[in-house]
Amino acid sequence: MRLDRFLCETTDLTRSLAKKALHREEVRVDGEVIKNPATQVDEQSQVTWNGERLALVGLRYVMLHKPEGVECSARRGLYPLVRELVDLPHVERLQTVGRLDVDTTGLVLLTDDGQWSHRVTSPKRRCGKVYAVTLAEPLAGSARDDAVARFAEGVLLDGEEKPTRPAELAMRSSRVAELTLYEGKYHQVKRMFAAIGHHVVALHRESIGPLSLGQLGPGAWRELTEEEVARF
Ligand code: URA
């Protein structure tokens, strides 16, 4: 890639500031001062800026235990963003793989690999997301059996043209449900329970496909292993 692009990718410099740094002779490639922004460099090139070695950041894959009161969006609004909890360079390049509501807790994946993100979220891949859902009122007996059947068939949500894809519902206790979804519509869990007359008071995502939070506590994060990334 061009040297000015390399500088933008590896530092906070904009294209025009990168060109100025080159002009001021602050950049060396393999020990030699280079001023031409169009000079081609690759991962093997030893590029320094004011003596500091610069390296391209590869694609990153992170799992995070989202606490309440943190937002999954790209821009800062009322609440802090999930990626602000992650201490990695160029964290602004990480996007969440799907979203959780601000009051939902649990497993969030972040990456700068758009294709991988698409693989994880594509309903065709049938990558199940498991939610622990706490309801305001008990759901038991024949109402529970009806709910299991309706969620397995698909529910037509307000404002949608197609019903939800088949989902698996099991009750862990009279007020705590385990729901597995294979898609991710806006507020889907809350809207599905609203469609059967139930209000969700707490929502926690436990796993996405083969990945679960394990020992990761609220607010904690870690990078995925290569083997975990390859599972999708
Ligand atoms: N469904 C919801 O209603 N909220 C979430 O955060 C995730 C799924």
CSV table of C-alpha atoms and ligand atoms in Angstrom, one decimal:
chain,number,residue,atom,x,y,z
A,1,MET,CA,0.0,0.0,0.0
A,2,ARG,CA,1.0,3.6,-0.3
A,3,LEU,CA,3.1,5.0,2.5
A,4,ASP,CA,0.6,7.8,3.4
A,5,ARG,CA,-2.2,5.2,3.7
A,6,PHE,CA,0.1,3.0,5.8
A,7,LEU,CA,0.6,6.0,8.2
A,8,CYS,CA,-3.1,6.6,8.4
A,9,GLU,CA,-3.8,3.0,9.2
A,10,THR,CA,-1.1,2.7,11.9
A,11,THR,CA,-1.4,6.1,13.6
A,12,ASP,CA,-4.1,8.8,14.3
A,13,LEU,CA,-2.7,10.9,11.4
A,14,THR,CA,-5.1,12.0,8.7
A,15,ARG,CA,-4.0,11.8,5.1
A,16,SER,CA,-2.9,15.4,5.0
A,17,LEU,CA,-1.1,15.2,8.4
A,18,ALA,CA,0.7,12.1,7.1
A,19,LYS,CA,1.9,14.0,4.1
A,20,LYS,CA,3.1,16.8,6.4
A,21,ALA,CA,5.0,14.3,8.5
A,22,LEU,CA,6.6,12.9,5.4
A,23,HIS,CA,7.5,16.4,4.2
A,24,ARG,CA,9.1,17.2,7.6
A,25,GLU,CA,11.3,14.1,7.1
A,26,GLU,CA,9.8,12.4,10.2
A,27,VAL,CA,9.3,9.0,8.4
A,28,ARG,CA,11.8,6.4,7.6
A,29,VAL,CA,11.3,3.2,5.6
A,30,ASP,CA,14.0,0.5,6.2
A,31,GLY,CA,16.2,3.2,7.8
A,32,GLU,CA,15.9,5.7,4.9
A,33,VAL,CA,14.0,9.0,5.1
A,34,ILE,CA,11.2,8.9,2.6
A,35,LYS,CA,9.2,11.9,1.6
A,36,ASN,CA,7.1,10.6,-1.3
A,37,PRO,CA,3.6,9.6,0.0
A,38,ALA,CA,3.1,7.3,-3.0
A,39,THR,CA,6.1,5.0,-2.0
A,40,GLN,CA,4.8,1.4,-1.8
A,41,VAL,CA,5.3,-0.4,1.5
A,42,ASP,CA,4.0,-3.8,2.9
A,43,GLU,CA,4.0,-5.7,6.2
A,44,GLN,CA,7.8,-6.5,5.7
A,45,SER,CA,8.7,-2.8,5.5
A,46,GLN,CA,10.2,-1.3,8.7
A,47,VAL,CA,8.4,2.0,8.9
A,48,THR,CA,9.2,4.4,11.7
A,49,TRP,CA,7.7,7.8,12.6
A,50,ASN,CA,9.8,10.0,14.8
A,51,GLY,CA,11.8,6.9,15.6
A,52,GLU,CA,8.7,4.8,16.6
A,53,ARG,CA,8.2,1.5,14.8
A,54,LEU,CA,4.7,1.3,13.2
A,55,ALA,CA,2.9,-2.0,12.5
A,56,LEU,CA,-0.3,-2.7,10.7
A,57,VAL,CA,-3.0,-3.9,13.1
A,58,GLY,CA,-4.5,-7.1,11.9
A,59,LEU,CA,-8.2,-8.0,12.1
A,60,ARG,CA,-9.4,-8.1,15.7
A,61,TYR,CA,-12.1,-10.3,17.3
A,62,VAL,CA,-13.2,-9.6,20.8
A,63,MET,CA,-15.8,-10.9,23.2
A,64,LEU,CA,-17.2,-8.7,26.0
A,65,HIS,CA,-19.5,-9.1,28.9
A,66,LYS,CA,-21.8,-6.1,28.4
A,67,PRO,CA,-23.0,-4.5,31.7
A,68,GLU,CA,-26.2,-2.5,31.9
A,69,GLY,CA,-26.1,1.2,30.9
A,70,VAL,CA,-23.6,0.7,28.0
A,71,GLU,CA,-24.7,1.1,24.4
A,72,CYS,CA,-23.9,-1.0,21.3
A,73,SER,CA,-24.2,1.8,18.8
A,74,ALA,CA,-21.4,3.3,16.7
A,75,ARG,CA,-21.8,6.9,18.1
A,76,ARG,CA,-21.8,8.2,21.6
A,77,GLY,CA,-25.2,9.3,22.7
A,78,LEU,CA,-26.6,9.3,26.3
A,79,TYR,CA,-24.5,6.2,27.4
A,80,PRO,CA,-20.9,5.1,27.1
A,81,LEU,CA,-20.2,2.7,24.2
A,82,VAL,CA,-19.2,-0.9,24.6
A,83,ARG,CA,-16.1,-0.4,22.6
A,84,GLU,CA,-14.9,2.2,25.2
A,85,LEU,CA,-14.5,-0.7,27.6
A,86,VAL,CA,-12.0,-2.4,25.2
A,87,ASP,CA,-8.4,-1.3,25.6
A,88,LEU,CA,-7.0,-2.0,22.1
A,89,PRO,CA,-5.4,0.4,19.5
A,90,HIS,CA,-7.9,1.9,17.0
A,91,VAL,CA,-10.8,0.7,19.0
A,92,GLU,CA,-13.0,3.0,17.0
A,93,ARG,CA,-12.7,0.6,14.1
A,94,LEU,CA,-14.4,-2.2,16.1
A,95,GLN,CA,-18.1,-2.7,15.4
A,96,THR,CA,-20.5,-4.8,17.4
A,97,VAL,CA,-21.7,-8.0,15.8
A,98,GLY,CA,-25.5,-7.3,16.2
A,99,ARG,CA,-26.7,-5.3,19.1
A,100,LEU,CA,-28.0,-5.6,22.6
A,101,ASP,CA,-30.3,-3.0,24.2
A,102,VAL,CA,-28.8,-0.6,26.7
A,103,ASP,CA,-30.5,-2.5,29.6
A,104,THR,CA,-29.6,-6.0,28.3
A,105,THR,CA,-26.5,-7.6,29.7
A,106,GLY,CA,-24.3,-10.4,28.4
A,107,LEU,CA,-22.2,-11.6,25.4
A,108,VAL,CA,-21.3,-9.1,22.7
A,109,LEU,CA,-18.8,-9.7,19.9
A,110,LEU,CA,-16.8,-6.9,18.4
A,111,THR,CA,-14.7,-7.0,15.3
A,112,ASP,CA,-13.3,-5.0,12.4
A,113,ASP,CA,-13.8,-8.0,10.0
A,114,GLY,CA,-17.1,-7.2,8.2
A,115,GLN,CA,-17.3,-10.6,6.5
A,116,TRP,CA,-16.9,-12.5,9.8
A,117,SER,CA,-19.6,-10.4,11.3
A,118,HIS,CA,-21.9,-11.2,8.5
A,119,ARG,CA,-21.2,-14.9,8.9
A,120,VAL,CA,-22.1,-14.7,12.6
A,121,THR,CA,-25.3,-12.8,12.1
A,122,SER,CA,-26.6,-14.3,8.9
A,123,PRO,CA,-29.8,-16.3,9.7
A,124,LYS,CA,-28.8,-18.8,7.0
A,125,ARG,CA,-25.9,-20.0,9.2
A,126,ARG,CA,-28.3,-20.8,12.0
A,127,CYS,CA,-26.0,-19.6,14.7
A,128,GLY,CA,-28.1,-19.8,17.8
A,129,LYS,CA,-28.1,-17.0,20.4
A,130,VAL,CA,-29.2,-18.0,23.8
A,131,TYR,CA,-31.0,-15.5,26.1
A,132,ALA,CA,-31.9,-15.9,29.7
A,133,VAL,CA,-35.2,-13.9,30.0
A,134,THR,CA,-36.7,-12.9,33.3
A,135,LEU,CA,-40.5,-12.2,33.1
A,136,ALA,CA,-42.6,-10.0,35.3
A,137,GLU,CA,-45.3,-12.7,35.6
A,138,PRO,CA,-45.0,-16.5,35.7
A,139,LEU,CA,-45.4,-18.5,32.5
A,140,ALA,CA,-46.5,-22.0,33.3
A,141,GLY,CA,-48.9,-24.8,32.5
A,142,SER,CA,-50.9,-24.6,29.2
A,143,ALA,CA,-49.8,-20.9,28.7
A,144,ARG,CA,-46.2,-22.1,28.7
A,145,ASP,CA,-47.0,-25.0,26.2
A,146,ASP,CA,-48.8,-22.5,23.9
A,147,ALA,CA,-45.8,-20.1,24.1
A,148,VAL,CA,-43.3,-22.9,23.2
A,149,ALA,CA,-45.5,-23.9,20.2
A,150,ARG,CA,-46.0,-20.3,19.1
A,151,PHE,CA,-42.3,-19.4,19.3
A,152,ALA,CA,-41.4,-22.7,17.4
A,153,GLU,CA,-43.9,-21.7,14.6
A,154,GLY,CA,-43.0,-18.1,14.4
A,155,VAL,CA,-44.7,-15.0,15.8
A,156,LEU,CA,-45.8,-12.0,13.7
A,157,LEU,CA,-44.4,-9.0,15.5
A,158,ASP,CA,-45.9,-5.5,15.3
A,159,GLY,CA,-44.8,-3.7,12.2
A,160,GLU,CA,-43.2,-6.7,10.6
A,161,GLU,CA,-44.3,-8.5,7.4
A,162,LYS,CA,-42.9,-11.9,8.0
A,163,PRO,CA,-43.1,-14.0,11.2
A,164,THR,CA,-40.1,-14.6,13.3
A,165,ARG,CA,-38.0,-17.7,12.4
A,166,PRO,CA,-38.6,-20.8,14.5
A,167,ALA,CA,-37.2,-20.2,18.0
A,168,GLU,CA,-36.7,-22.6,21.0
A,169,LEU,CA,-38.3,-21.7,24.3
A,170,ALA,CA,-37.8,-23.6,27.6
A,171,MET,CA,-38.7,-22.5,31.1
A,172,ARG,CA,-35.9,-22.7,33.7
A,173,SER,CA,-38.4,-21.7,36.4
A,174,SER,CA,-41.9,-20.1,36.2
A,175,ARG,CA,-40.5,-16.6,35.6
A,176,VAL,CA,-37.1,-17.4,33.9
A,177,ALA,CA,-37.1,-18.5,30.3
A,178,GLU,CA,-34.3,-19.7,28.0
A,179,LEU,CA,-34.9,-18.5,24.5
A,180,THR,CA,-32.7,-19.5,21.5
A,181,LEU,CA,-33.0,-17.2,18.4
A,182,TYR,CA,-31.5,-17.7,15.0
A,183,GLU,CA,-31.9,-14.1,13.8
A,184,GLY,CA,-31.7,-10.6,15.3
A,185,LYS,CA,-34.7,-8.3,14.8
A,186,TYR,CA,-34.9,-5.0,16.7
A,187,HIS,CA,-35.9,-5.7,20.4
A,188,GLN,CA,-36.8,-9.2,19.2
A,189,VAL,CA,-37.0,-11.0,22.6
A,190,LYS,CA,-39.0,-8.3,24.3
A,191,ARG,CA,-41.4,-8.0,21.3
A,192,MET,CA,-41.8,-11.8,21.1
A,193,PHE,CA,-42.8,-12.0,24.8
A,194,ALA,CA,-45.0,-8.8,24.4
A,195,ALA,CA,-46.8,-10.7,21.6
A,196,ILE,CA,-47.9,-13.4,24.0
A,197,GLY,CA,-48.8,-10.9,26.7
A,198,HIS,CA,-45.6,-11.0,28.8
A,199,HIS,CA,-43.3,-8.3,30.0
A,200,VAL,CA,-39.5,-8.8,30.1
A,201,VAL,CA,-37.9,-7.3,33.2
A,202,ALA,CA,-34.3,-8.6,32.7
A,203,LEU,CA,-32.5,-9.9,29.6
A,204,HIS,CA,-29.1,-11.5,29.4
A,205,ARG,CA,-27.4,-13.1,26.4
A,206,GLU,CA,-25.4,-16.2,27.4
A,207,SER,CA,-24.0,-17.4,24.2
A,208,ILE,CA,-23.7,-16.9,20.4
A,209,GLY,CA,-23.2,-20.2,18.5
A,210,PRO,CA,-20.3,-22.0,20.1
A,211,LEU,CA,-19.1,-19.0,22.2
A,212,SER,CA,-20.3,-18.3,25.7
A,213,LEU,CA,-19.1,-15.9,28.4
A,214,GLY,CA,-17.4,-18.5,30.6
A,215,GLN,CA,-15.7,-16.7,33.6
A,216,LEU,CA,-15.8,-13.2,32.0
A,217,GLY,CA,-17.4,-10.9,34.5
A,218,PRO,CA,-19.5,-7.8,33.7
A,219,GLY,CA,-17.4,-5.1,31.9
A,220,ALA,CA,-14.6,-7.6,31.1
A,221,TRP,CA,-13.4,-8.5,27.6
A,222,ARG,CA,-10.9,-10.7,25.9
A,223,GLU,CA,-9.7,-11.4,22.3
A,224,LEU,CA,-10.9,-14.6,20.7
A,225,THR,CA,-8.5,-17.3,19.9
A,226,GLU,CA,-7.8,-18.2,16.3
A,227,GLU,CA,-9.6,-21.4,16.9
A,228,GLU,CA,-12.7,-19.6,18.2
A,229,VAL,CA,-12.7,-17.2,15.2
A,230,ALA,CA,-12.5,-20.2,12.9
A,231,ARG,CA,-15.7,-21.7,14.4
A,232,PHE,CA,-17.9,-19.3,12.4
B,1,URA,N1,-33.9,-8.8,22.1
B,1,URA,C1,-34.2,-7.8,22.8
B,1,URA,O1,-35.4,-7.4,22.9
B,1,URA,N2,-33.2,-7.0,23.3
B,1,URA,C2,-31.9,-7.3,23.2
B,1,URA,O2,-31.0,-6.6,23.7
B,1,URA,C3,-31.6,-8.5,22.4
B,1,URA,C4,-32.6,-9.2,21.9
